[in-house]
CSV table of C-alpha atoms in Angstrom, one decimal:
chain,number,residue,atom,x,y,z
A,697,MET,CA,-17.3,17.9,18.4
A,698,THR,CA,-16.8,21.2,20.7
A,699,SER,CA,-17.7,24.1,18.9
A,700,HIS,CA,-16.5,27.7,18.9
A,701,PRO,CA,-18.2,30.6,18.6
A,702,HIS,CA,-18.0,31.3,15.0
A,703,GLY,CA,-16.1,28.9,14.3
A,704,LYS,CA,-13.4,29.1,15.4
A,705,ALA,CA,-10.3,27.4,17.8
A,706,GLU,CA,-8.7,29.3,20.2
A,707,HIS,CA,-5.9,27.8,20.0
A,708,ALA,CA,-3.7,25.6,16.3
A,709,ARG,CA,-4.0,22.4,16.9
A,710,SER,CA,-1.6,20.2,16.7
A,711,VAL,CA,-0.9,17.9,12.9
A,712,ALA,CA,-1.2,14.4,15.9
A,713,ALA,CA,-4.3,15.7,17.8
A,714,HIS,CA,-5.6,16.5,14.6
A,715,ALA,CA,-4.9,13.4,13.2
A,716,ALA,CA,-6.0,11.2,15.9
A,717,ALA,CA,-9.4,13.5,15.8
A,718,VAL,CA,-10.0,12.8,12.4
A,719,ALA,CA,-9.1,9.2,13.6
A,720,GLU,CA,-12.4,9.4,15.8
A,721,LEU,CA,-14.3,10.8,13.0
A,722,LEU,CA,-13.6,7.6,11.4
A,723,GLN,CA,-14.5,5.4,13.7
A,724,PRO,CA,-17.8,4.4,12.5
A,725,LEU,CA,-16.7,3.0,9.4
A,726,ARG,CA,-15.3,-0.5,11.8
A,727,SER,CA,-17.9,-1.9,12.3
A,728,SER,CA,-18.9,-5.2,11.6
A,729,GLU,CA,-21.6,-4.8,9.5
A,730,ARG,CA,-19.4,-2.8,6.8
A,731,THR,CA,-17.5,-6.5,5.0
A,732,GLU,CA,-18.4,-8.6,2.4
A,733,VAL,CA,-16.3,-12.2,1.3
A,734,LEU,CA,-14.5,-11.3,-2.1
A,735,PRO,CA,-12.7,-13.3,-5.1
A,736,LEU,CA,-8.9,-12.7,-3.8
A,737,ILE,CA,-8.0,-11.0,-6.9
A,738,GLN,CA,-11.9,-9.0,-6.3
A,739,ALA,CA,-9.9,-8.0,-2.8
A,740,LEU,CA,-7.0,-6.1,-4.0
A,741,GLY,CA,-6.8,-3.3,-1.5
A,742,ARG,CA,-8.9,-4.4,-0.1
A,743,GLY,CA,-8.2,-4.4,4.4
A,744,LEU,CA,-8.7,-7.6,6.5
A,745,VAL,CA,-10.8,-8.8,8.9
A,746,ASP,CA,-9.9,-11.7,10.5
A,747,HIS,CA,-6.4,-12.5,11.3
A,748,VAL,CA,-5.5,-15.7,8.9
A,749,ALA,CA,-4.2,-19.3,9.4
A,750,ALA,CA,-2.8,-21.1,7.2
A,751,PRO,CA,-4.3,-24.2,6.8
A,752,ILE,CA,-1.5,-26.2,5.0
A,753,SER,CA,2.4,-25.8,5.6
A,754,LEU,CA,4.2,-24.4,2.9
A,755,PRO,CA,5.7,-25.5,1.0
A,756,PRO,CA,3.4,-28.4,1.7
A,757,PHE,CA,6.0,-30.9,1.3
A,758,ALA,CA,10.3,-30.9,0.9
A,759,ASN,CA,11.0,-30.0,-2.6
A,760,SER,CA,14.5,-29.4,-4.1
A,761,GLN,CA,15.5,-25.5,-4.8
A,762,MET,CA,17.5,-26.7,-8.3
A,763,ASP,CA,17.3,-29.6,-11.1
A,764,GLY,CA,20.3,-31.9,-10.7
A,765,TYR,CA,20.1,-34.8,-8.2
A,766,ALA,CA,18.8,-36.4,-5.2
A,767,VAL,CA,20.1,-38.8,-3.5
A,768,ARG,CA,21.1,-39.9,1.0
A,769,SER,CA,23.7,-38.0,1.9
A,770,GLY,CA,25.4,-40.8,4.0
A,771,ASP,CA,26.3,-41.7,0.4
A,772,LEU,CA,28.5,-39.1,-0.7
A,773,SER,CA,31.1,-39.0,2.0
A,774,GLY,CA,34.6,-37.9,1.6
A,775,ALA,CA,35.0,-37.5,-1.7
A,776,GLY,CA,31.8,-38.7,-3.3
A,777,ALA,CA,31.0,-41.7,-4.7
A,778,ASP,CA,29.3,-43.1,-8.1
A,779,LEU,CA,25.6,-43.6,-8.0
A,780,ARG,CA,23.3,-46.1,-10.0
A,781,ILE,CA,20.4,-43.4,-11.9
A,782,VAL,CA,16.7,-44.2,-11.0
A,783,PRO,CA,14.0,-43.4,-12.8
A,784,PRO,CA,13.6,-39.6,-12.8
A,785,VAL,CA,11.3,-37.1,-10.3
A,786,PRO,CA,9.9,-34.3,-12.5
A,787,ALA,CA,7.3,-32.0,-10.3
A,788,GLY,CA,4.4,-32.8,-9.7
A,789,SER,CA,5.0,-37.0,-9.7
A,790,SER,CA,4.8,-38.3,-6.1
A,791,PRO,CA,8.0,-40.8,-5.9
A,792,GLN,CA,9.4,-43.9,-5.0
A,793,PRO,CA,12.0,-44.2,-1.5
A,794,LEU,CA,15.4,-43.4,-2.9
A,795,ALA,CA,17.1,-46.5,-2.1
A,796,PRO,CA,21.1,-46.7,-1.1
A,797,GLY,CA,23.6,-46.5,-4.0
A,798,THR,CA,21.1,-44.6,-5.8
A,799,ALA,CA,20.8,-40.7,-7.2
A,800,ALA,CA,17.1,-40.3,-9.1
A,801,PRO,CA,17.2,-37.5,-12.0
A,802,ILE,CA,14.9,-34.5,-9.5
A,803,MET,CA,13.9,-31.3,-11.2
A,804,THR,CA,13.3,-27.7,-9.1
A,805,GLY,CA,10.2,-28.0,-6.5
A,806,ALA,CA,9.8,-32.3,-7.1
A,807,MET,CA,8.8,-34.4,-3.9
A,808,ILE,CA,12.6,-34.8,-2.5
A,809,PRO,CA,12.0,-38.4,-2.7
A,810,GLU,CA,11.5,-40.6,1.1
A,811,GLY,CA,14.8,-42.0,2.1
A,812,ALA,CA,16.5,-38.6,0.7
A,813,ASP,CA,18.1,-36.0,2.4
A,814,ALA,CA,19.9,-33.3,0.0
A,815,VAL,CA,20.0,-32.5,-3.6
A,816,VAL,CA,23.4,-32.3,-5.6
A,817,PRO,CA,23.1,-29.5,-9.0
A,818,ILE,CA,23.0,-31.6,-12.1
A,819,GLU,CA,25.9,-29.2,-12.5
A,820,LYS,CA,28.6,-30.7,-10.4
A,821,ALA,CA,27.7,-34.5,-11.9
A,822,VAL,CA,29.7,-36.4,-14.1
A,823,PRO,CA,28.5,-35.8,-16.8
A,824,ASP,CA,26.8,-32.5,-15.8
A,825,ARG,CA,23.9,-33.0,-18.2
A,826,PHE,CA,20.3,-35.4,-17.2
A,827,PRO,CA,20.8,-38.6,-18.9
A,828,GLU,CA,19.2,-38.0,-22.4
A,829,PRO,CA,15.9,-41.3,-23.0
A,830,GLY,CA,15.8,-43.5,-24.9
A,831,PRO,CA,13.2,-43.9,-28.3
A,832,ASP,CA,12.3,-47.3,-25.8
A,833,GLY,CA,12.7,-44.7,-22.2
A,834,THR,CA,14.7,-45.7,-21.6
A,835,VAL,CA,18.3,-43.9,-21.0
A,836,LYS,CA,22.4,-43.7,-22.4
A,837,LEU,CA,24.8,-43.2,-19.9
A,838,ASN,CA,28.1,-44.2,-20.3
A,839,GLY,CA,26.9,-46.5,-22.6
A,840,THR,CA,24.3,-47.9,-20.6
A,841,ALA,CA,20.9,-47.9,-22.7
A,842,ASN,CA,18.2,-48.5,-19.5
A,843,TRP,CA,18.2,-46.3,-16.4
A,844,LYS,CA,20.4,-48.2,-14.0
A,845,GLY,CA,23.8,-46.0,-15.3
A,846,THR,CA,26.1,-44.7,-13.3
A,847,VAL,CA,26.2,-41.0,-12.1
A,848,LYS,CA,29.5,-39.3,-9.8
A,849,LEU,CA,28.6,-37.3,-7.5
A,850,PRO,CA,31.1,-35.5,-4.7
A,851,ALA,CA,30.9,-35.5,-1.4
A,852,THR,CA,27.4,-33.5,0.3
A,853,ALA,CA,25.7,-32.5,3.1
A,854,PRO,CA,22.0,-33.4,4.8
A,855,GLY,CA,19.4,-30.7,3.8
A,856,THR,CA,22.3,-29.4,0.5
A,857,TYR,CA,19.2,-27.9,-1.8
A,858,VAL,CA,16.5,-29.1,0.1
A,859,ARG,CA,13.7,-26.9,1.1
A,860,PRO,CA,12.1,-28.0,3.8
A,861,ALA,CA,8.4,-28.6,4.6
A,862,GLY,CA,7.4,-25.6,6.3
A,863,SER,CA,10.1,-24.0,5.9
A,864,ASP,CA,8.4,-20.9,4.7
A,865,ILE,CA,4.9,-20.9,6.8
A,866,ALA,CA,3.4,-23.8,9.6
A,867,ALA,CA,0.5,-24.7,9.3
A,868,GLY,CA,-1.5,-23.4,11.9
A,869,GLU,CA,0.9,-20.3,11.8
A,870,ARG,CA,-0.5,-16.8,11.2
A,871,ALA,CA,-0.1,-16.1,7.7
A,872,LEU,CA,-1.6,-12.3,8.3
A,873,ALA,CA,-2.3,-10.9,10.1
A,874,ALA,CA,-6.7,-8.1,10.5
A,875,GLY,CA,-6.1,-5.0,9.3
A,876,THR,CA,-3.6,-6.2,6.4
A,877,CYS,CA,-3.4,-4.4,3.6
A,878,LEU,CA,-3.8,-6.9,0.9
A,879,GLY,CA,-1.4,-6.3,-2.2
A,880,PRO,CA,-0.5,-8.4,-5.0
A,881,ALA,CA,1.9,-10.2,-2.3
A,882,GLN,CA,-0.2,-10.8,0.7
A,883,LEU,CA,-3.1,-11.8,-2.1
A,884,GLY,CA,-0.6,-15.2,-3.8
A,885,LEU,CA,-0.1,-15.9,-1.0
A,886,LEU,CA,-3.9,-16.6,0.3
A,887,ALA,CA,-3.9,-18.1,-2.8
A,888,ALA,CA,-0.6,-20.8,-2.4
A,889,LEU,CA,-2.0,-21.6,1.0
A,890,GLY,CA,-5.4,-22.5,-1.0
A,891,ILE,CA,-7.4,-20.5,-0.4
A,892,PRO,CA,-9.9,-19.1,-2.9
A,893,LYS,CA,-12.1,-15.6,-0.7
A,894,VAL,CA,-11.5,-13.2,2.1
A,895,THR,CA,-13.5,-11.7,4.4
A,896,VAL,CA,-12.6,-7.1,4.0
A,897,SER,CA,-13.7,-4.5,4.5
A,898,LYS,CA,-15.6,-2.6,2.2
A,899,ALA,CA,-14.7,0.6,0.6
A,900,ALA,CA,-16.1,3.9,2.1
A,901,THR,CA,-17.7,6.6,-0.5
A,902,VAL,CA,-17.4,10.0,-1.1
A,903,LEU,CA,-19.0,12.7,-1.8
A,904,LEU,CA,-16.7,15.2,-2.9
A,905,VAL,CA,-17.5,18.7,-3.6
A,906,THR,CA,-15.9,22.0,-4.6
A,907,THR,CA,-16.3,25.0,-3.8
A,908,GLY,CA,-16.2,28.9,-4.8
A,909,ASP,CA,-17.7,31.2,-8.2
A,910,GLU,CA,-13.6,31.8,-9.2
A,911,VAL,CA,-13.4,28.0,-10.3
A,912,VAL,CA,-15.3,26.0,-13.8
A,913,ASP,CA,-14.3,22.7,-15.2
A,914,PRO,CA,-11.6,22.1,-17.5
A,915,GLY,CA,-12.4,22.6,-20.8
A,916,GLN,CA,-14.8,25.3,-20.0
A,917,ASP,CA,-13.8,28.5,-21.5
A,918,LEU,CA,-11.9,30.5,-19.0
A,919,ALA,CA,-13.9,33.8,-18.4
A,920,PRO,CA,-11.6,36.8,-16.5
A,921,GLY,CA,-10.6,36.0,-13.1
A,922,LYS,CA,-11.8,32.4,-13.3
A,923,ILE,CA,-9.5,29.3,-12.1
A,924,TYR,CA,-9.5,25.8,-13.6
A,925,ASP,CA,-10.9,23.1,-11.3
A,926,SER,CA,-7.9,20.5,-10.1
A,927,ASN,CA,-9.2,20.1,-6.8
A,928,GLY,CA,-11.8,18.1,-7.5
A,929,THR,CA,-9.4,15.7,-9.9
A,930,LEU,CA,-6.5,15.6,-7.8
A,931,LEU,CA,-8.3,15.0,-4.9
A,932,GLU,CA,-10.7,11.9,-7.1
A,933,ALA,CA,-7.6,10.6,-8.2
A,934,ALA,CA,-5.8,10.2,-5.1
A,935,MET,CA,-9.6,9.2,-2.6
A,936,GLN,CA,-9.5,6.6,-5.8
A,937,GLN,CA,-5.6,5.2,-5.6
A,938,ALA,CA,-6.6,4.8,-1.7
A,939,GLY,CA,-9.2,2.7,-2.5
A,940,LEU,CA,-12.3,4.8,-1.8
A,941,THR,CA,-15.2,4.8,-3.5
A,942,VAL,CA,-15.8,8.5,-5.0
A,943,ARG,CA,-19.4,10.6,-6.2
A,944,ARG,CA,-18.6,14.0,-7.0
A,945,THR,CA,-20.7,16.9,-7.4
A,946,ALA,CA,-21.3,19.3,-9.8
A,947,ILE,CA,-18.9,22.6,-8.2
A,948,SER,CA,-20.8,24.6,-5.7
A,949,THR,CA,-21.2,28.5,-6.0
A,950,ASP,CA,-20.8,30.4,-3.1
A,951,ASN,CA,-24.5,30.5,-2.3
A,952,PRO,CA,-24.2,28.4,1.2
A,953,ALA,CA,-28.2,27.5,0.1
A,954,GLU,CA,-26.9,25.9,-3.2
A,955,LEU,CA,-23.7,24.1,-0.7
A,956,LEU,CA,-26.7,22.7,1.2
A,957,ALA,CA,-28.8,21.4,-1.4
A,958,LEU,CA,-26.0,19.6,-3.2
A,959,LEU,CA,-24.7,18.6,0.5
A,960,ARG,CA,-28.9,17.1,1.1
A,961,ALA,CA,-28.9,15.1,-1.8
A,962,GLY,CA,-25.0,13.4,-2.4
A,963,SER,CA,-25.1,12.2,1.6
A,964,ARG,CA,-27.8,10.4,2.0
A,965,ARG,CA,-25.4,7.1,0.0
A,966,ALA,CA,-21.6,8.8,1.5
A,967,ASP,CA,-19.9,8.1,4.3
A,968,LEU,CA,-18.5,10.6,4.2
A,969,ILE,CA,-18.3,13.6,3.1
A,970,VAL,CA,-14.9,16.2,2.2
A,971,THR,CA,-15.4,19.4,0.6
A,972,THR,CA,-12.4,21.9,-0.8
A,973,GLY,CA,-12.8,26.1,0.0
A,974,GLY,CA,-14.3,28.2,1.6
A,975,VAL,CA,-13.3,27.3,5.3
A,976,SER,CA,-11.2,30.4,6.4
A,977,LYS,CA,-11.8,33.4,8.2
A,978,GLY,CA,-13.4,35.3,5.2
A,979,ALA,CA,-16.0,36.9,4.6
A,980,TYR,CA,-17.2,34.7,2.1
A,981,GLU,CA,-16.3,31.1,3.3
A,982,VAL,CA,-19.3,29.5,2.0
A,983,VAL,CA,-19.0,25.9,4.5
A,984,ARG,CA,-18.5,27.5,7.1
A,985,GLN,CA,-21.4,29.0,5.9
A,986,ALA,CA,-23.3,25.9,4.7
A,987,MET,CA,-22.7,24.0,8.6
A,988,ALA,CA,-24.2,26.6,10.8
A,989,GLY,CA,-26.3,24.6,13.0
A,990,GLN,CA,-24.4,21.3,12.5
A,991,PRO,CA,-21.2,19.8,14.8
A,992,VAL,CA,-19.2,21.2,12.3
A,993,GLU,CA,-16.1,23.0,14.3
A,994,PHE,CA,-13.1,24.8,12.2
A,995,LEU,CA,-10.0,25.5,13.4
A,996,HIS,CA,-5.9,25.8,11.9
A,997,VAL,CA,-3.9,22.9,12.5
A,998,ALA,CA,-0.2,24.5,13.1
A,999,MET,CA,0.8,22.2,9.0
A,1000,GLN,CA,2.4,24.7,6.2
A,1001,PRO,CA,0.1,24.0,4.3
A,1002,GLY,CA,-3.4,22.7,5.0
A,1003,GLY,CA,-4.1,25.2,8.3
A,1004,PRO,CA,-7.2,25.9,7.6
A,1005,GLN,CA,-10.2,22.8,8.5
A,1006,GLY,CA,-13.4,22.3,9.0
A,1007,ILE,CA,-14.1,18.7,11.0
A,1008,GLY,CA,-17.1,17.4,12.0
A,1009,THR,CA,-20.6,15.8,11.1
A,1010,PHE,CA,-22.9,17.1,8.7
A,1011,ASP,CA,-26.6,15.4,9.0
A,1012,GLY,CA,-24.9,12.6,11.2
A,1013,VAL,CA,-22.7,11.6,8.2
A,1014,PRO,CA,-18.9,12.3,9.3
A,1015,PHE,CA,-17.5,16.5,7.5
A,1016,LEU,CA,-14.0,16.9,7.6
A,1017,GLY,CA,-13.6,20.2,5.3
A,1018,PHE,CA,-10.3,20.6,3.5
A,1019,PRO,CA,-8.7,24.1,1.7
A,1020,GLY,CA,-8.4,25.6,-0.7
A,1021,ASN,CA,-5.3,25.5,-2.6
A,1022,PRO,CA,-4.9,22.1,-4.5
A,1023,VAL,CA,-1.4,21.1,-2.6
A,1024,SER,CA,-3.4,21.7,0.5
A,1025,CYS,CA,-5.3,19.0,-0.5
A,1026,LEU,CA,-3.3,17.0,-0.8
A,1027,VAL,CA,-1.7,17.5,1.8
A,1028,SER,CA,-3.9,16.9,4.5
A,1029,PHE,CA,-5.9,14.1,1.7
A,1030,GLU,CA,-1.8,12.9,3.3
A,1031,MET,CA,-2.0,13.8,6.6
A,1032,PHE,CA,-5.0,13.7,8.0
A,1033,LEU,CA,-7.3,11.6,5.3
A,1034,ARG,CA,-5.0,8.6,4.3
A,1035,PRO,CA,-3.8,8.0,7.8
A,1036,ALA,CA,-6.9,7.3,9.4
A,1037,LEU,CA,-8.6,4.7,6.2
A,1038,SER,CA,-4.9,3.1,6.7
A,1039,ALA,CA,-6.2,2.5,10.8
A,1040,CYS,CA,-10.4,1.7,10.5
A,1041,LEU,CA,-10.3,0.1,7.1
A,1042,GLY,CA,-7.3,-1.6,6.4
A,1043,ALA,CA,-6.2,0.6,3.8
A,1044,PRO,CA,-4.6,2.0,2.2
A,1045,ALA,CA,-2.1,0.6,2.8
A,1046,PRO,CA,0.6,3.8,5.4
A,1047,ARG,CA,3.0,5.8,3.7
A,1048,LEU,CA,6.0,4.2,5.9
A,1049,PRO,CA,9.0,7.2,6.7
A,1050,LEU,CA,12.1,7.1,5.0
A,1051,ARG,CA,15.0,9.4,6.1
A,1052,ALA,CA,17.0,11.6,3.4
A,1053,ARG,CA,19.5,14.2,3.0
A,1054,LEU,CA,18.7,17.3,1.4
A,1055,ASP,CA,20.4,18.9,-1.0
A,1056,GLN,CA,20.1,22.1,0.2
A,1057,PRO,CA,18.9,24.8,3.4
A,1058,LEU,CA,15.6,25.6,4.3
A,1059,ALA,CA,13.3,28.0,6.6
A,1060,SER,CA,10.8,26.4,8.2
A,1061,PRO,CA,8.2,28.6,10.5
A,1062,ALA,CA,8.5,27.6,14.4
A,1063,HIS,CA,5.7,26.7,15.3
A,1064,LYS,CA,4.0,24.1,12.6
A,1065,HIS,CA,5.1,21.3,10.5
A,1066,GLN,CA,6.0,22.5,7.0
A,1067,VAL,CA,5.3,20.1,4.7
A,1068,ARG,CA,7.6,20.4,1.6
A,1069,ARG,CA,7.6,18.7,-2.1
A,1070,GLY,CA,11.0,16.9,-3.3
A,1071,SER,CA,12.3,14.6,-5.1
A,1072,LEU,CA,14.3,11.9,-3.8
A,1073,GLN,CA,17.6,11.6,-5.6
A,1074,PRO,CA,19.3,8.0,-6.6
A,1075,ASP,CA,21.5,8.8,-3.7
A,1076,GLY,CA,19.7,9.5,-1.8
A,1077,SER,CA,19.4,12.8,-1.2
A,1078,VAL,CA,16.0,15.1,-1.7
A,1079,LYS,CA,16.3,17.9,-3.6
A,1080,LEU,CA,13.0,20.9,-2.5
A,1081,GLU,CA,10.4,21.6,-5.6
A,1082,GLY,CA,9.6,24.9,-5.7
A,1083,GLY,CA,8.9,26.9,-3.4
A,1084,GLU,CA,6.3,27.0,0.4
A,1085,GLY,CA,2.8,28.0,-1.8
A,1086,SER,CA,0.1,26.0,-1.7
A,1087,HIS,CA,-0.4,27.0,-4.8
A,1088,LEU,CA,2.3,25.2,-7.1
A,1089,MET,CA,0.6,23.0,-9.0
A,1090,HIS,CA,3.8,22.1,-11.1
A,1091,ALA,CA,6.1,21.9,-8.2
A,1092,LEU,CA,4.1,19.2,-6.8
A,1093,ALA,CA,3.3,17.2,-10.5
A,1094,GLY,CA,7.6,16.7,-10.0
A,1095,SER,CA,7.8,15.6,-6.5
A,1096,ASN,CA,7.7,12.3,-5.8
A,1097,VAL,CA,7.9,12.7,-2.1
A,1098,LEU,CA,6.5,15.0,0.7
A,1099,VAL,CA,9.1,16.4,2.5
A,1100,HIS,CA,8.8,17.1,6.7
A,1101,VAL,CA,10.0,18.8,9.3
A,1102,PRO,CA,8.3,19.0,12.4
A,1103,ALA,CA,7.2,22.3,14.8
A,1104,GLY,CA,9.8,23.7,16.5
A,1105,VAL,CA,12.4,22.9,13.7
A,1106,THR,CA,13.2,26.6,11.9
A,1107,GLU,CA,16.2,25.8,9.9
A,1108,LEU,CA,18.3,22.9,7.9
A,1109,ALA,CA,21.3,23.0,6.0
A,1110,ALA,CA,22.4,20.7,2.9
A,1111,GLY,CA,22.6,17.6,3.8
A,1112,ASP,CA,20.5,17.0,6.7
A,1113,GLU,CA,18.1,14.1,7.4
A,1114,VAL,CA,14.4,14.4,7.0
A,1115,GLU,CA,11.4,12.3,6.8
A,1116,VAL,CA,9.9,11.9,3.9
A,1117,TRP,CA,6.5,9.9,2.6
A,1118,MET,CA,6.7,8.2,-1.1
A,1119,LEU,CA,4.1,9.5,-3.1
């Protein structure tokens, strides 16, 4: 990591370049030593380490898509036919082969009998109900008190309402790729394949430090000139939601020695350090002062909000310094840290970009990537919430998307399309 005199970067770094730098910083988290085997439910939200091949086919056998009658389609050519009813096929049973000229009542999900190649839904049969068993286990149909009653069925093509074996996935095919973030659907697939445990990346532990003489914890008396700490709660919640294990220190004052002591005490059990505040060019930027002698770069990214950033290592531990304004904190997390975690750990799942139409015009600085807050509307438009300010927490709380305006775009009209990320 290159350091600049007095912590200054000569030019603003592009958003893409800084995102790449953060991803490179976190590469040590992608290590074979940082994996563990977990039961499925404990692996929720983790990244899959290796490709998983299907040990069995899904479905493992041809089964019925409907409640109806399993038939040989060749018995039902032309106008259909009256077929003799044989014993039913409930789900979970292993049926006998189906003889020509017969139909077997079959339940949804039940195995298709050998010889059968189609299912006729019960509502298309005459009568349109299953025969009712009598007290002796026989069935009454059209006055016949045994399973040898008949049912009239229409002409049916081969494969009708049959789920073939392996129609979802065949044994040996790749079920999930390495790096997949394991959500409910992915864990459900593994369970369906009979896989009870999975190898995943270990969750990273982050040391989160809020700084500032003016900052106090919620619940304390608010003296003149003081503000409540929202950054700690905001970032801890975002980090936990992203699968990180978060450890927080007390709020650091603007005394560099105090911050240094907090970092030294907490960094030994951390995979990553994130601080908020104290990274700009002012006279009392405590994080910049505490990092003297460490391979840490303080620079400006061509982004609004969230321009001032710190990146490097502290005593060998990856370090990111986010700005002190709360919206800048969250934007920094979403733009840089979340994507890097997704790339190296497979978790959290990346934000997938969507397109939406602006419901109002906006202006943006020519040389900056602007990130605005907005609410995606039911008609596909996006309403901007609040202004450009990085302190507008109420507007952030009322938003469900981040709206991206790339560098070089200075004006957009109502109705223009923009990229948005769901929050």
